[in-house]
Structures are given as structure tokens and as C-alpha cells.
Amino acid sequence: MNPDSVNFTELLNGEPNPQLDAYEVFVCVLSALTVVLILTLNPICLVVLHRASGIQETTKVFMASLTVSDICIGLFWVLPDLTQYFNRKWVLGSFLCTAIGVASTSLGGLSMFSLLLLTVDRFVAIVYSLRYPTLVTLKKAKTIVAITWSMTLTFSIIAFGIFLPYVISPSAPRKCIVASHYNIYTSIVVSAIAISLVTIFILYMYILNVARQQARRIASQNQISVDLGDQNAPQRVSTKSATTVFIITMTVFICWTMSIIYTVTFSISEAILPPNFGDITDLIFATNSWLNVVIYYLRNRELRQTLHELIASCFHRGF
């Protein structure tokens, strides 16, 4: 047996696992906490979304897509990485290494694409508010999400499961990494993230411009209505939902920036990076998967009220 390999059978048989240093314990604790937060907050968010009646059903579909992708990141990315941190190497086998590589890249993309769909949804709701019910129907929303998930998973399986697969490093530390052509991998990942973020930013700037124009028009109509004694003056168009999406986007940008910098730098030169720096960037990246739920809660009164009612109902049944 290879003396460098450590597996769960050996651990169950009582053979000691190499002792973790302070930094590795810190990473393991943060990883475990991240998994708990992702797998606790996001399922609760799905239940609350299902029960909330004040949110449009089409918007719920896009929010659910983002939430499910966050759950999958916790299950199929952070949790397997946690076993790698505890054992100082990949112990789940070569097949799962390749599968996790496909999952991590596809789920990161799905999280970004779901956010892009949410932005487009808010764009249509504000810019084409009168036509929104016909432009974005529940059936169309579900179809768009299904196509997005199918295309992203298919591309990831072909690109990162066949042509750019993850493998177990032959030298210590034996971790699950991209086998070859890292520059191509970096180009694909960074380009997809950059294009999505730029698109979201442009759409939001357009939303703000339209909102300002509508605000000026409504202000002038209100003044005319007041002069004429009309009490039914038009109300200001709310952009709170679009602002919420923008806040989530900025959170994504902050959480993902370190990982992008690491990916690009690693593709240029491994020597200039601190050891295990990628572990921290991955954790910061994964943190975004539970921060989204916190932002939903803080920004949406309907979700807060529904969650409070759900908790009260649970306590009432419990007692």
C-alpha cells in the first residue's frame, strides 16, 4: 500500500491521522461552519419562499434556482473539500475527484447565471412593468431555469469531465486539482464570471436610469395633480427589489474576487502564492452561498414576516 495514502478504512481501524496544525484546524472549523450555514439557511429559505404570498411566482422561480444552486455548492463542493482538509489530501477516489470538479465549476456557474436571471427579471418588471405579466409567465420562467441548468451541466460535464478533468495530484499534497491546461480552465471560468457581472451591472444602471426618468415624470404629474386638487396622484415606482439583486451581486463580487485573483495568479505562477492560500479563497467564495439568504431576510419584509409566522407555528405545534 502506498504510504502516502490515507483512507477512511485506515481511520476506522485505528491508525492515527496526521495531526493538523493551527492553520489547518482553523480552515476545517470554518469549512464545517460554512457547510452548516449553507445547509441550514438555504432549505429554510426555500420553505419560506414557497409559503410567501407577496412575491411574484415568476420571481420565486429565479430565487429558488439561486437558492438550490447554493445548497448544491454546500453538498457537492464545500462538504467534499472538508474531508480533504481533515485528511490533508483527497481520500474519496479518482472518480469522485472528477465528479466534484464538474460539480464545483457547474454550480459556481449556475449560481452566477441564476443571479443574472434574477436581474433580467427585475429589469423586465421595472422597464416593461405593464407588459411584465405577458413577457414573463410562470411557464416561461420554469423553462428558462430548466434550460439554464441543463446547458450549464452539459457543458461542465463535457469541458471539465472529459477535456479538463480534475485528478488526484501525483505528488504531495495529493489533492484534487485540474489535470492540465490550467490556462484554458482559467480563461473559461474568469470569462464566464466577468461577462455575467458586467451584464448585471449594465442592466442595473439602465434600471436606475429608467427609475430616475419615471421619478421625474411622476413628480411633475404629482405637482399638476396637487394644483388641480386631485388626490389620486401617481405613486413613485419602487426599485427596492432591483436594489436587493444589486446588493447580492456586489456581495458575489466581493466574495468571488479573491478566488478569481488566486485562479489567475496560479495560472501565471504557482511560486508567488502562499501555501494553501486557495483554501481560504474557496471558503470566502462559498460564504456567498449563505449570505444570499441573509440579504433576502434583511431586504424583504414579506420573507421576514413569513419566516416569523413559520417559527411561531413551529413553536405552537411543539408546545
XYZ file of C-alpha atoms in Angstrom:
319
model
C 0.000 0.000 0.000
C 1.206 3.481 -0.803
C 2.454 5.030 2.470
C 1.303 8.475 1.320
C -2.340 7.439 1.055
C -4.833 7.822 3.880
C -8.359 6.451 3.659
C -11.366 6.022 5.876
C -10.742 2.295 6.327
C -7.397 3.053 7.939
C -9.012 5.620 10.183
C -11.687 3.173 11.288
C -9.005 0.577 12.030
C -7.421 2.960 14.493
C -4.392 4.163 12.579
C -3.645 7.771 13.566
C -4.343 10.567 11.134
C -1.532 13.168 10.807
C -2.079 15.908 13.369
C -3.397 19.155 11.946
C -1.592 22.408 12.658
C -3.335 25.569 13.864
C -3.947 26.910 10.350
C -5.460 23.613 9.161
C -7.709 23.411 12.234
C -8.848 26.977 11.502
C -9.714 26.057 7.892
C -11.528 22.891 8.990
C -13.627 24.760 11.562
C -14.568 27.495 9.081
C -15.403 24.896 6.421
C -17.628 22.972 8.821
C -19.372 26.183 9.903
C -19.876 27.184 6.259
C -21.437 23.802 5.451
C -23.791 24.073 8.431
C -24.891 27.595 7.494
C -25.429 26.731 3.821
C -27.362 23.536 4.530
C -29.455 25.174 7.267
C -30.321 28.630 5.953
C -30.980 27.760 2.300
C -33.545 24.963 2.904
C -35.347 27.300 5.311
C -35.285 29.950 2.575
C -36.903 27.515 0.125
C -39.716 26.758 2.586
C -40.269 30.454 3.260
C -40.265 31.225 -0.469
C -42.922 28.556 -1.020
C -45.148 29.999 1.713
C -44.646 33.701 0.921
C -47.665 35.091 -0.895
C -46.460 38.635 -1.567
C -43.725 37.690 -4.035
C -44.486 37.088 -7.721
C -44.437 33.407 -8.627
C -42.084 34.024 -11.552
C -39.591 35.797 -9.292
C -39.856 32.904 -6.824
C -38.656 30.531 -9.564
C -35.469 32.527 -10.166
C -34.859 32.970 -6.432
C -35.371 29.242 -5.906
C -32.865 28.492 -8.665
C -30.229 30.594 -6.887
C -31.066 29.017 -3.528
C -30.907 25.440 -4.852
C -27.556 26.130 -6.521
C -26.269 27.408 -3.166
C -27.462 24.234 -1.432
C -25.685 22.125 -4.052
C -22.475 24.132 -3.532
C -22.592 23.168 0.134
C -23.316 19.494 -0.583
C -21.134 18.829 -3.617
C -18.289 21.289 -3.137
C -17.656 22.517 0.404
C -18.547 19.219 2.117
C -16.179 17.071 -0.022
C -13.463 19.704 0.424
C -13.960 19.380 4.179
C -12.860 15.725 4.024
C -9.785 16.867 2.103
C -8.936 19.447 4.773
C -9.317 16.935 7.600
C -7.113 14.341 5.861
C -4.642 16.755 4.257
C -5.269 15.005 0.938
C -8.068 13.738 -1.296
C -9.403 10.416 0.041
C -12.631 9.943 -1.937
C -11.109 8.341 -5.042
C -10.372 9.466 -8.589
C -13.942 9.157 -9.897
C -15.376 11.406 -7.183
C -12.483 13.801 -7.749
C -13.537 14.233 -11.377
C -17.224 14.392 -10.381
C -16.565 17.074 -7.769
C -14.583 19.043 -10.346
C -17.593 19.004 -12.664
C -19.937 19.882 -9.792
C -17.881 22.779 -8.447
C -17.488 24.504 -11.810
C -21.075 23.955 -12.911
C -22.600 25.013 -9.579
C -20.487 28.154 -9.438
C -21.718 28.969 -12.924
C -25.331 28.173 -12.029
C -25.167 30.482 -9.028
C -23.957 33.310 -11.256
C -26.433 32.557 -14.068
C -29.330 32.369 -11.582
C -28.346 35.813 -10.321
C -28.252 37.041 -13.904
C -31.765 35.677 -14.474
C -32.959 37.470 -11.334
C -31.516 40.712 -12.657
C -33.197 40.266 -16.034
C -36.472 39.516 -14.234
C -36.223 42.778 -12.259
C -35.193 44.617 -15.445
C -38.348 43.499 -17.267
C -40.530 44.133 -14.201
C -39.405 47.777 -13.954
C -38.682 48.791 -17.553
C -41.668 46.933 -19.059
C -43.910 46.885 -15.988
C -47.202 46.893 -17.906
C -46.139 44.010 -20.163
C -44.391 42.001 -17.449
C -47.274 39.525 -16.829
C -47.240 38.527 -20.508
C -43.486 38.728 -21.085
C -42.525 36.660 -18.033
C -45.019 33.918 -17.277
C -44.592 31.116 -14.758
C -44.194 28.562 -17.548
C -41.534 30.675 -19.287
C -39.656 31.193 -16.024
C -39.542 27.450 -15.282
C -38.497 26.693 -18.867
C -35.684 29.266 -18.786
C -34.362 27.893 -15.477
C -34.548 24.302 -16.737
C -32.663 25.199 -19.947
C -30.023 27.133 -17.969
C -29.396 24.213 -15.625
C -29.345 21.653 -18.447
C -26.939 23.616 -20.657
C -24.599 24.505 -17.793
C -24.408 20.917 -16.504
C -23.924 19.533 -20.014
C -21.127 21.981 -20.786
C -19.416 21.282 -17.453
C -19.561 17.512 -17.964
C -18.012 17.816 -21.417
C -15.447 20.513 -20.572
C -14.435 19.593 -17.035
C -15.315 15.925 -17.010
C -13.687 14.923 -20.305
C -11.315 17.563 -21.692
C -10.180 19.323 -18.483
C -10.839 16.742 -15.766
C -9.885 17.034 -12.128
C -7.418 14.360 -10.946
C -5.571 13.489 -7.763
C -2.165 15.144 -7.742
C 0.612 12.531 -8.095
C 2.875 14.444 -5.689
C 2.295 15.623 -2.134
C -0.014 17.065 -1.094
C -2.241 14.644 -3.031
C -5.185 16.963 -3.635
C -7.921 17.023 -6.252
C -6.812 19.526 -8.909
C -7.216 20.333 -12.600
C -5.089 17.854 -14.557
C -3.717 20.100 -17.297
C -4.334 23.136 -19.490
C -4.916 25.294 -16.410
C -4.740 28.457 -18.513
C -7.694 27.277 -20.602
C -9.633 26.445 -17.422
C -8.852 29.891 -16.000
C -9.933 31.630 -19.201
C -13.295 29.834 -19.276
C -14.106 30.430 -15.598
C -12.966 34.049 -15.404
C -14.624 34.966 -18.725
C -17.977 33.494 -17.666
C -17.896 35.347 -14.335
C -16.735 38.632 -15.892
C -19.354 38.605 -18.658
C -22.151 37.840 -16.177
C -21.088 40.572 -13.740
C -20.701 43.183 -16.481
C -24.133 42.274 -17.897
C -25.743 42.569 -14.458
C -24.055 45.938 -13.884
C -25.226 47.316 -17.262
C -28.796 46.145 -16.659
C -28.866 47.699 -13.215
C -27.513 51.019 -14.494
C -30.267 51.006 -17.110
C -32.828 50.226 -14.391
C -31.634 53.220 -12.359
C -31.807 55.472 -15.401
C -35.380 54.389 -16.151
C -36.323 54.782 -12.487
C -34.967 58.357 -12.431
C -36.898 59.238 -15.597
C -40.084 57.786 -14.144
C -39.482 59.608 -10.849
C -39.178 62.957 -12.650
C -42.280 62.270 -14.719
C -44.295 61.205 -11.687
C -43.062 64.214 -9.677
C -44.278 66.586 -12.393
C -47.627 64.776 -12.607
C -47.966 64.920 -8.817
C -47.399 68.678 -8.879
C -50.055 69.102 -11.567
C -52.447 66.877 -9.604
C -51.869 68.881 -6.419
C -52.509 72.152 -8.276
C -55.763 70.708 -9.633
C -56.780 69.251 -6.266
C -56.558 65.640 -7.473
C -55.949 63.227 -4.585
C -55.199 60.243 -6.871
C -51.673 61.245 -7.813
C -49.436 58.525 -9.284
C -47.047 56.816 -6.888
C -43.282 56.513 -7.176
C -42.024 53.347 -8.855
C -40.261 51.100 -6.318
C -36.822 49.752 -7.230
C -36.204 48.027 -3.896
C -36.281 44.526 -5.397
C -33.784 45.505 -8.079
C -31.593 47.114 -5.429
C -31.694 43.857 -3.467
C -30.459 41.968 -6.517
C -27.704 44.539 -6.968
C -26.618 44.133 -3.326
C -26.468 40.375 -3.827
C -24.404 40.959 -6.963
C -21.931 43.159 -5.096
C -21.692 40.502 -2.366
C -20.915 37.933 -5.063
C -18.262 40.246 -6.497
C -16.610 40.716 -3.092
C -16.725 37.018 -2.183
C -15.559 35.815 -5.595
C -12.826 38.387 -6.205
C -10.208 36.638 -4.075
C -10.892 33.314 -5.778
C -10.609 34.903 -9.225
C -7.331 36.597 -8.300
C -5.989 33.302 -6.955
C -7.064 31.403 -10.083
C -5.462 33.913 -12.432
C -2.281 34.210 -10.350
C -1.942 30.435 -10.028
C -2.216 30.078 -13.802
C 0.683 32.544 -14.201
C 2.993 31.283 -11.474
C 2.475 28.953 -8.520
C 5.640 30.137 -6.781
C 4.351 33.590 -5.829
C 1.366 32.249 -3.870
C 1.405 31.394 -0.144
C 0.894 27.697 0.679
C -2.774 26.652 0.964
C -3.927 30.170 0.017
C -6.520 28.560 -2.255
C -8.297 27.048 0.773
C -9.102 30.494 2.145
C -10.248 31.867 -1.219
C -12.547 28.861 -1.676
C -14.059 29.449 1.761
C -14.660 33.131 1.027
C -16.234 32.061 -2.269
C -18.540 29.563 -0.512
C -19.541 32.131 2.125
C -21.632 33.851 -0.519
C -23.927 30.792 -0.617
C -25.389 31.578 2.819
C -25.017 35.361 2.714
C -27.666 35.472 -0.042
C -30.275 34.204 2.434
C -29.279 36.842 4.999
C -29.667 39.571 2.372
C -33.097 38.232 1.397
C -34.162 38.338 5.053
C -32.865 41.856 5.693
C -34.240 43.360 2.489
C -37.643 41.662 2.053
C -40.416 42.343 4.555
C -42.593 39.594 3.126
C -39.907 36.959 3.688
C -39.281 38.216 7.239
C -42.957 38.101 8.094
C -43.394 34.639 6.590
C -40.337 33.311 8.462
C -41.619 34.722 11.769
C -45.018 33.121 11.161
C -43.335 29.826 10.314
C -41.245 29.903 13.506
C -44.268 30.832 15.598
C -46.233 27.989 14.032
C -43.445 25.503 14.777
C -43.242 26.609 18.419
C -47.029 26.487 18.739
C -47.115 22.911 17.442
C -44.142 21.947 19.592
C -45.807 23.077 22.775
